[in-house]
Amino acid sequence: MKYIPTIGLELHCELNTKSKVFSRGINHYNEIPNSNLDLLDLAFPGTLPVLNKEALRKAFKMSLALNSQQPKELIFDRKNYYYPDLPKGYQITQQTDPVGINGYLEIAVDDKKKKVLIHDIHLEEDTASMDHYEDFSLIDYNRCGVPLVEIVTEPCLHSAQEVVAYLETLRNTLKYCDVSEADTKMGQIRCDVNISLQKEGINTLGTKVEIKNINSFSNVAKAIEYEIKRQTEALEAGKSDEIIQETRRYDDTTQSTIRMRKKVEAIDYKYFVEPNIPKFKIEPEYLEKIREEIPELPFYRYERYVNDYKLNKADASIIIKDKDFADYFDKCALIMDPKIAANWLTVNILSILNKEDISISEFYITPDLLKQIIDKLEDKTISSKQAKEIFIKAIEQKREPKDFISSNITQVSDEGYLKDVIQKILNNCSQQVEEYKNGKDNLFKFFVGQVMKETKGKANPVITNKILKELLDEK
Amino acid sequence: MSYKTKSIETLHEELKSGQIKANELIQEAISEAKKYQKDYNFFVTIDENATYEGPIDNMLAGIPCAIKDNLSTKGMLSTASSNTLKDYIPIFDATAVEKLKEAGAVNIGKTVMDELGMGSTGTTAHTGIVYNPWDRKRMCGGSSSGSAAAVAAGIVPYALGSDTGDSIRKPAAYCGIVGYKPTYGLVSRFGLFAFASSLDHVGVLTRNVKDAAIVIDNIKGQDEKDMTSINLDQSLYQALDKKVAGKKLCYIKEICNIDEYENPSKELKESLTLFQKTLDKAKALGIKVEEVSIDKTLLSAIFPSYLCISCAEATSNDSNLTGILFGPRGTGKSVNQIMKDHRTKGFSPLIKRRFVIGSYVLQQENQEKYFKNAQRIRRLIVNKVNSLFEKYDGLILPCSAGPAPLLNQDNEEQISTNDILENHMAIGNFGGFPSITIPNGFVNDLPIGINITGKVLDDANVLNIAYAIESTMNYKNQIAKENTK
């Protein structure tokens, strides 16, 4: 019997605003704990939330990027519970009318397109971060009040592979919209997974298990795979009662999921409308302005690169990962062969960026400067080895590549001239020609070496090879 | 006493002319506050070092005032009369307090209140009962008990208060003074310790209507720290002209007609008679006064709806009182135990009861039946009253079934036969309507009040009508005379 997993995801993502979502506290990572604080972050009596317009704009931007429906009026809700990481005793979130509902994100899995359905996207505040020790805990309120969007999918994913493809596309989308740094290492993205298994051919969903707060995409995949295995084994052994509605967590060291609480122990959050933030109308013009700021999104760029530019999928995936990088590529593709440009970007340029730890926007060689090299390479004035050398020199000396493409380094492609040079060499090396003719094939490289020596390395290797072959065959 | 019955306007003139000195006035207020403190308990904190050195460039400059203890005062104890905050010294001023300071007002102390603003008796403060300056055997009403009493006793010409159900207007009535709650949002709530955010208002207690207008003029205005705050580009003080001929008021038959009550008490009869007499005075001013009828079922639903909504919001709003970040730290092995210990020891039984009600009505399985229905009733009432305001400038009603009750009675939250009459002023909070109580004479030698409520942002009109009616009576600037009967 085969079991089909059905998976839904809740992704929490910190927005990259200057200040917090309801207070004036600074929204920026600070290694000094409890330094980015405002009165509201510590819930002093009498403090009130004031909605950060920028956070709202970014939340709506994601809502639009995820093809969601936006509410006509905006309200926030309170989620009430006691925990030291939540000084107010409630979290301001959106339960009734979130910034987006019924959206979707298109992804590519195994060459197939898939629409991942988005149940809703809402704006809320983050809690403080806590470090637990054996007999005490430390609280850092810096994170308290940081704007979060929570993006909730429908239960429409069926494998770890699909989930990872969705998460990667979503992360790229978040970055493209400039709403988040979306860095899992910084805890800017955290993920809850809901998973259930059902027999193939049966339409009702199985018992739902929730795995909370997974902090990396690879751990999401591992947690899902572990959970599929655990549940399949239980079902196959006829122990379906082992699978109960519960919340588990993923344990990195044992690479397994561990029970946190059963559903019966679920908390009643006593949601109600936040009275300190007045209901206000969302004007279509306001949304339209935000929509105009959304760039072409990574999935659609990927499609365009593969279909229109005929890039290979690996290159296309690499290029779309970073919006500025893809923008750079798009500029190149207009002025040079896109495939050559893609090759340069994914090999030479990326290695420089990685080595120097800079972004493409800080990179010295602009598409126009790159064109200077590629043009000469294409008309075979320079070799690819020379091209690379010029590329490096230009970066090192911050000069235009064309400065290094002087007459004495350009390739010798003149066939008549090369023919004369090669003829002369072959005449002088009659012994080696004899040995070559007798089957010592690797002497071919020797002749090439001689040509290069004679031309100080400037002979076009392709033409050299061609003429050498012709002349040797004639002998 | 040289200044006790003087209005802000008069004090300002005398300060400006040099007839009186600000610091003498302030010293006198401080010594009066201390004199009353032992027997009446109006203050949580008296600032004996309060002085004024600035210019007399504003109506409030150099004039002493008092502030309810649920308004945040930078560097000065702000307890909201709760043990959970008994040592809490804020690092910031409430916007209203900040604006008073900018106007040159001199805060001489923080007044006792019902704990966290909940309650209407002035008996639940962590520092003890507030006694009525007209009669020590009686309560002041609440929750702005100390503010009302300090003004009634003549210690200060005005005090800030807060009003969630009738917390300014009821104690004002029981203390024989003016209590004014402006339109919701007109005064920023930033720095007001929240009780029920959708119902909370900052307002003022004074001894005459004009003073109330002056104080609110100085503290009103949109505040970027409170999203619900709004502007009113109008001087309430300058709008007072007593030109009320042709204005229209209505009163609710089900509240004001003695025939609606089974076995009415003598006090109730006298109160309603005084009310009718004042209506006659209003008519004499050229105001048209008409009787309207509202379904008694709807009126009876005001108090339970108020309780549902206010308790629900309060249980959430006061969830910050855990003793973790401020307030006395509880003891226990776990964080939950520490918070539980702090709250168990810190809150009075009334607060705990209200939190239980609030939690109950918010529970998922109860929310529709209680909390959401309460909100629906709130909307029905507001719609009904707004429809009256299409025709009338305001609603005029008696504040209570009689004068301040005796302290030995168990008055807290008992549903009585006078339920509608005692609780109708929450209408002003439901709709955020401007609402003012002014003295309306005496029953058993104890003051009672009359209330006028108008439509949102029509504060100037409401104040002007109150100002005109006030002028037909002799209670303006009165201070409490201890009733020894």
mmCIF file of C-alpha atoms in Angstrom, chain B residues 146-319:
data_model
loop_
_atom_site.group_PDB
_atom_site.id
_atom_site.type_symbol
_atom_site.label_atom_id
_atom_site.label_comp_id
_atom_site.label_asym_id
_atom_site.label_seq_id
_atom_site.Cartn_x
_atom_site.Cartn_y
_atom_site.Cartn_z
ATOM 1 C CA GLY B 146 -9.451 61.093 44.140
ATOM 2 C CA SER B 147 -9.520 63.501 41.201
ATOM 3 C CA ALA B 148 -13.202 64.286 41.752
ATOM 4 C CA ALA B 149 -12.797 64.601 45.518
ATOM 5 C CA ALA B 150 -9.680 66.805 45.337
ATOM 6 C CA VAL B 151 -11.478 69.222 43.011
ATOM 7 C CA ALA B 152 -14.662 69.128 45.105
ATOM 8 C CA ALA B 153 -12.663 69.834 48.251
ATOM 9 C CA GLY B 154 -11.159 72.884 46.593
ATOM 10 C CA ILE B 155 -7.576 71.605 46.707
ATOM 11 C CA VAL B 156 -7.028 72.129 42.990
ATOM 12 C CA PRO B 157 -9.269 73.837 40.405
ATOM 13 C CA TYR B 158 -9.023 70.864 38.082
ATOM 14 C CA ALA B 159 -7.779 67.309 37.878
ATOM 15 C CA LEU B 160 -7.283 64.923 34.996
ATOM 16 C CA GLY B 161 -9.319 61.763 35.059
ATOM 17 C CA SER B 162 -10.189 58.895 32.795
ATOM 18 C CA ASP B 163 -13.587 57.591 31.808
ATOM 19 C CA THR B 164 -14.363 54.101 30.485
ATOM 20 C CA GLY B 165 -18.005 53.702 31.588
ATOM 21 C CA ASP B 166 -18.703 56.872 33.539
ATOM 22 C CA SER B 167 -15.519 57.079 35.599
ATOM 23 C CA ILE B 168 -15.289 60.876 35.359
ATOM 24 C CA ARG B 169 -18.942 61.775 35.115
ATOM 25 C CA LYS B 170 -20.299 59.669 37.977
ATOM 26 C CA PRO B 171 -17.814 60.795 40.653
ATOM 27 C CA ALA B 172 -18.281 64.363 39.382
ATOM 28 C CA ALA B 173 -22.019 64.000 40.071
ATOM 29 C CA TYR B 174 -21.434 62.496 43.533
ATOM 30 C CA CYS B 175 -18.942 65.231 44.399
ATOM 31 C CA GLY B 176 -20.999 68.167 43.075
ATOM 32 C CA ILE B 177 -18.592 69.230 40.338
ATOM 33 C CA VAL B 178 -18.204 69.207 36.556
ATOM 34 C CA GLY B 179 -16.886 66.123 34.785
ATOM 35 C CA TYR B 180 -16.217 66.231 31.060
ATOM 36 C CA LYS B 181 -15.270 63.382 28.783
ATOM 37 C CA PRO B 182 -14.561 64.741 25.290
ATOM 38 C CA THR B 183 -15.126 62.900 22.018
ATOM 39 C CA TYR B 184 -13.142 59.646 21.788
ATOM 40 C CA GLY B 185 -9.669 60.405 20.491
ATOM 41 C CA LEU B 186 -9.801 64.148 21.110
ATOM 42 C CA VAL B 187 -7.301 63.667 23.910
ATOM 43 C CA SER B 188 -4.534 61.177 23.202
ATOM 44 C CA ARG B 189 -4.606 57.999 25.267
ATOM 45 C CA PHE B 190 -0.846 57.621 25.040
ATOM 46 C CA GLY B 191 0.345 57.150 28.604
ATOM 47 C CA LEU B 192 -3.105 56.318 29.966
ATOM 48 C CA PHE B 193 -2.900 52.866 31.547
ATOM 49 C CA ALA B 194 -5.374 51.015 29.397
ATOM 50 C CA PHE B 195 -8.506 49.578 30.953
ATOM 51 C CA ALA B 196 -10.690 49.015 27.872
ATOM 52 C CA SER B 197 -9.049 50.680 24.899
ATOM 53 C CA SER B 198 -12.175 51.073 22.778
ATOM 54 C CA LEU B 199 -13.987 52.796 25.653
ATOM 55 C CA ASP B 200 -11.166 54.662 27.438
ATOM 56 C CA HIS B 201 -11.116 58.453 27.410
ATOM 57 C CA VAL B 202 -8.909 61.034 29.092
ATOM 58 C CA GLY B 203 -10.993 63.894 30.466
ATOM 59 C CA VAL B 204 -11.163 66.456 33.215
ATOM 60 C CA LEU B 205 -12.894 67.277 36.477
ATOM 61 C CA THR B 206 -13.460 70.963 37.235
ATOM 62 C CA ARG B 207 -15.779 73.233 39.195
ATOM 63 C CA ASN B 208 -17.291 74.955 36.190
ATOM 64 C CA VAL B 209 -17.889 74.287 32.499
ATOM 65 C CA LYS B 210 -15.566 76.999 31.216
ATOM 66 C CA ASP B 211 -12.624 75.518 33.132
ATOM 67 C CA ALA B 212 -13.332 72.141 31.544
ATOM 68 C CA ALA B 213 -13.179 73.754 28.102
ATOM 69 C CA ILE B 214 -9.901 75.509 28.955
ATOM 70 C CA VAL B 215 -8.203 72.333 30.166
ATOM 71 C CA ILE B 216 -9.301 70.197 27.212
ATOM 72 C CA ASP B 217 -8.253 72.962 24.780
ATOM 73 C CA ASN B 218 -4.764 72.566 26.213
ATOM 74 C CA ILE B 219 -4.504 68.795 26.016
ATOM 75 C CA LYS B 220 -6.514 67.888 22.912
ATOM 76 C CA GLY B 221 -5.196 67.143 19.452
ATOM 77 C CA GLN B 222 -3.977 64.391 17.211
ATOM 78 C CA ASP B 223 -0.983 62.530 18.582
ATOM 79 C CA GLU B 224 1.324 60.405 16.465
ATOM 80 C CA LYS B 225 1.636 58.055 19.440
ATOM 81 C CA ASP B 226 -2.094 57.232 19.418
ATOM 82 C CA MET B 227 -3.610 56.071 16.119
ATOM 83 C CA THR B 228 -7.134 56.673 17.388
ATOM 84 C CA SER B 229 -6.468 60.331 18.235
ATOM 85 C CA ILE B 230 -8.063 63.092 16.181
ATOM 86 C CA ASN B 231 -7.931 66.837 15.700
ATOM 87 C CA LEU B 232 -10.615 69.399 16.381
ATOM 88 C CA ASP B 233 -9.472 72.764 15.101
ATOM 89 C CA GLN B 234 -11.717 74.780 17.340
ATOM 90 C CA SER B 235 -11.249 76.485 20.673
ATOM 91 C CA LEU B 236 -13.848 75.042 23.004
ATOM 92 C CA TYR B 237 -13.294 77.945 25.379
ATOM 93 C CA GLN B 238 -13.993 80.558 22.712
ATOM 94 C CA ALA B 239 -17.073 78.678 21.532
ATOM 95 C CA LEU B 240 -18.824 79.264 24.863
ATOM 96 C CA ASP B 241 -21.365 82.045 24.224
ATOM 97 C CA LYS B 242 -24.572 80.786 25.920
ATOM 98 C CA LYS B 243 -26.408 81.272 22.620
ATOM 99 C CA VAL B 244 -28.541 78.184 23.013
ATOM 100 C CA ALA B 245 -31.983 79.421 22.010
ATOM 101 C CA GLY B 246 -33.356 77.062 19.384
ATOM 102 C CA LYS B 247 -31.143 74.139 20.443
ATOM 103 C CA LYS B 248 -32.893 70.845 20.935
ATOM 104 C CA LEU B 249 -32.404 68.305 23.679
ATOM 105 C CA CYS B 250 -34.145 65.034 24.366
ATOM 106 C CA TYR B 251 -34.446 62.821 27.409
ATOM 107 C CA ILE B 252 -35.330 59.148 27.560
ATOM 108 C CA LYS B 253 -38.712 58.454 29.044
ATOM 109 C CA GLU B 254 -37.723 54.997 30.314
ATOM 110 C CA ILE B 255 -35.016 56.607 32.456
ATOM 111 C CA CYS B 256 -36.561 59.886 33.532
ATOM 112 C CA ASN B 257 -40.247 59.144 34.115
ATOM 113 C CA ILE B 258 -40.966 58.241 37.743
ATOM 114 C CA ASP B 259 -43.812 55.976 36.580
ATOM 115 C CA GLU B 260 -41.264 53.630 35.056
ATOM 116 C CA TYR B 261 -40.077 52.647 38.542
ATOM 117 C CA GLU B 262 -41.749 50.237 40.941
ATOM 118 C CA ASN B 263 -41.607 51.534 44.512
ATOM 119 C CA PRO B 264 -39.281 54.453 43.784
ATOM 120 C CA SER B 265 -37.197 55.634 46.745
ATOM 121 C CA LYS B 266 -37.590 59.127 48.133
ATOM 122 C CA GLU B 267 -34.116 59.949 46.819
ATOM 123 C CA LEU B 268 -35.014 58.785 43.343
ATOM 124 C CA LYS B 269 -38.203 60.856 43.353
ATOM 125 C CA GLU B 270 -36.306 63.946 44.456
ATOM 126 C CA SER B 271 -33.570 63.350 41.906
ATOM 127 C CA LEU B 272 -36.053 63.078 39.064
ATOM 128 C CA THR B 273 -37.959 66.120 40.298
ATOM 129 C CA LEU B 274 -34.741 68.141 40.293
ATOM 130 C CA PHE B 275 -34.050 66.843 36.826
ATOM 131 C CA GLN B 276 -37.454 68.060 35.576
ATOM 132 C CA LYS B 277 -36.893 71.435 37.204
ATOM 133 C CA THR B 278 -33.617 71.816 35.338
ATOM 134 C CA LEU B 279 -35.368 70.916 32.099
ATOM 135 C CA ASP B 280 -37.733 73.806 32.781
ATOM 136 C CA LYS B 281 -34.744 76.100 33.237
ATOM 137 C CA ALA B 282 -33.338 74.845 29.952
ATOM 138 C CA LYS B 283 -36.659 75.571 28.250
ATOM 139 C CA ALA B 284 -36.567 79.049 29.710
ATOM 140 C CA LEU B 285 -33.266 79.548 27.879
ATOM 141 C CA GLY B 286 -35.058 78.793 24.626
ATOM 142 C CA ILE B 287 -33.875 75.198 24.399
ATOM 143 C CA LYS B 288 -36.471 72.809 23.074
ATOM 144 C CA VAL B 289 -36.680 69.716 25.272
ATOM 145 C CA GLU B 290 -38.550 66.623 24.161
ATOM 146 C CA GLU B 291 -39.188 63.181 25.548
ATOM 147 C CA VAL B 292 -38.107 60.184 23.467
ATOM 148 C CA SER B 293 -38.619 56.498 24.031
ATOM 149 C CA ILE B 294 -36.059 53.733 23.653
ATOM 150 C CA ASP B 295 -36.877 50.061 24.048
ATOM 151 C CA LYS B 296 -36.255 49.110 27.663
ATOM 152 C CA THR B 297 -34.735 45.795 26.570
ATOM 153 C CA LEU B 298 -32.056 47.675 24.691
ATOM 154 C CA LEU B 299 -31.424 50.048 27.596
ATOM 155 C CA SER B 300 -31.182 47.106 30.002
ATOM 156 C CA ALA B 301 -28.521 45.593 27.785
ATOM 157 C CA ILE B 302 -26.157 48.564 28.217
ATOM 158 C CA PHE B 303 -24.596 47.413 31.468
ATOM 159 C CA PRO B 304 -24.092 43.723 30.624
ATOM 160 C CA SER B 305 -22.677 44.682 27.220
ATOM 161 C CA TYR B 306 -20.400 47.215 28.847
ATOM 162 C CA LEU B 307 -19.219 44.594 31.316
ATOM 163 C CA CYS B 308 -18.534 42.042 28.565
ATOM 164 C CA ILE B 309 -16.582 44.426 26.349
ATOM 165 C CA SER B 310 -14.681 46.247 29.070
ATOM 166 C CA CYS B 311 -13.713 43.086 30.953
ATOM 167 C CA ALA B 312 -12.637 41.360 27.743
ATOM 168 C CA GLU B 313 -10.397 44.235 26.727
ATOM 169 C CA ALA B 314 -9.149 44.654 30.288
ATOM 170 C CA THR B 315 -8.068 41.058 30.683
ATOM 171 C CA SER B 316 -5.968 41.460 27.562
ATOM 172 C CA ASN B 317 -4.737 45.005 28.276
ATOM 173 C CA ASP B 318 -3.602 44.110 31.766
ATOM 174 C CA SER B 319 -1.721 41.026 30.618
#
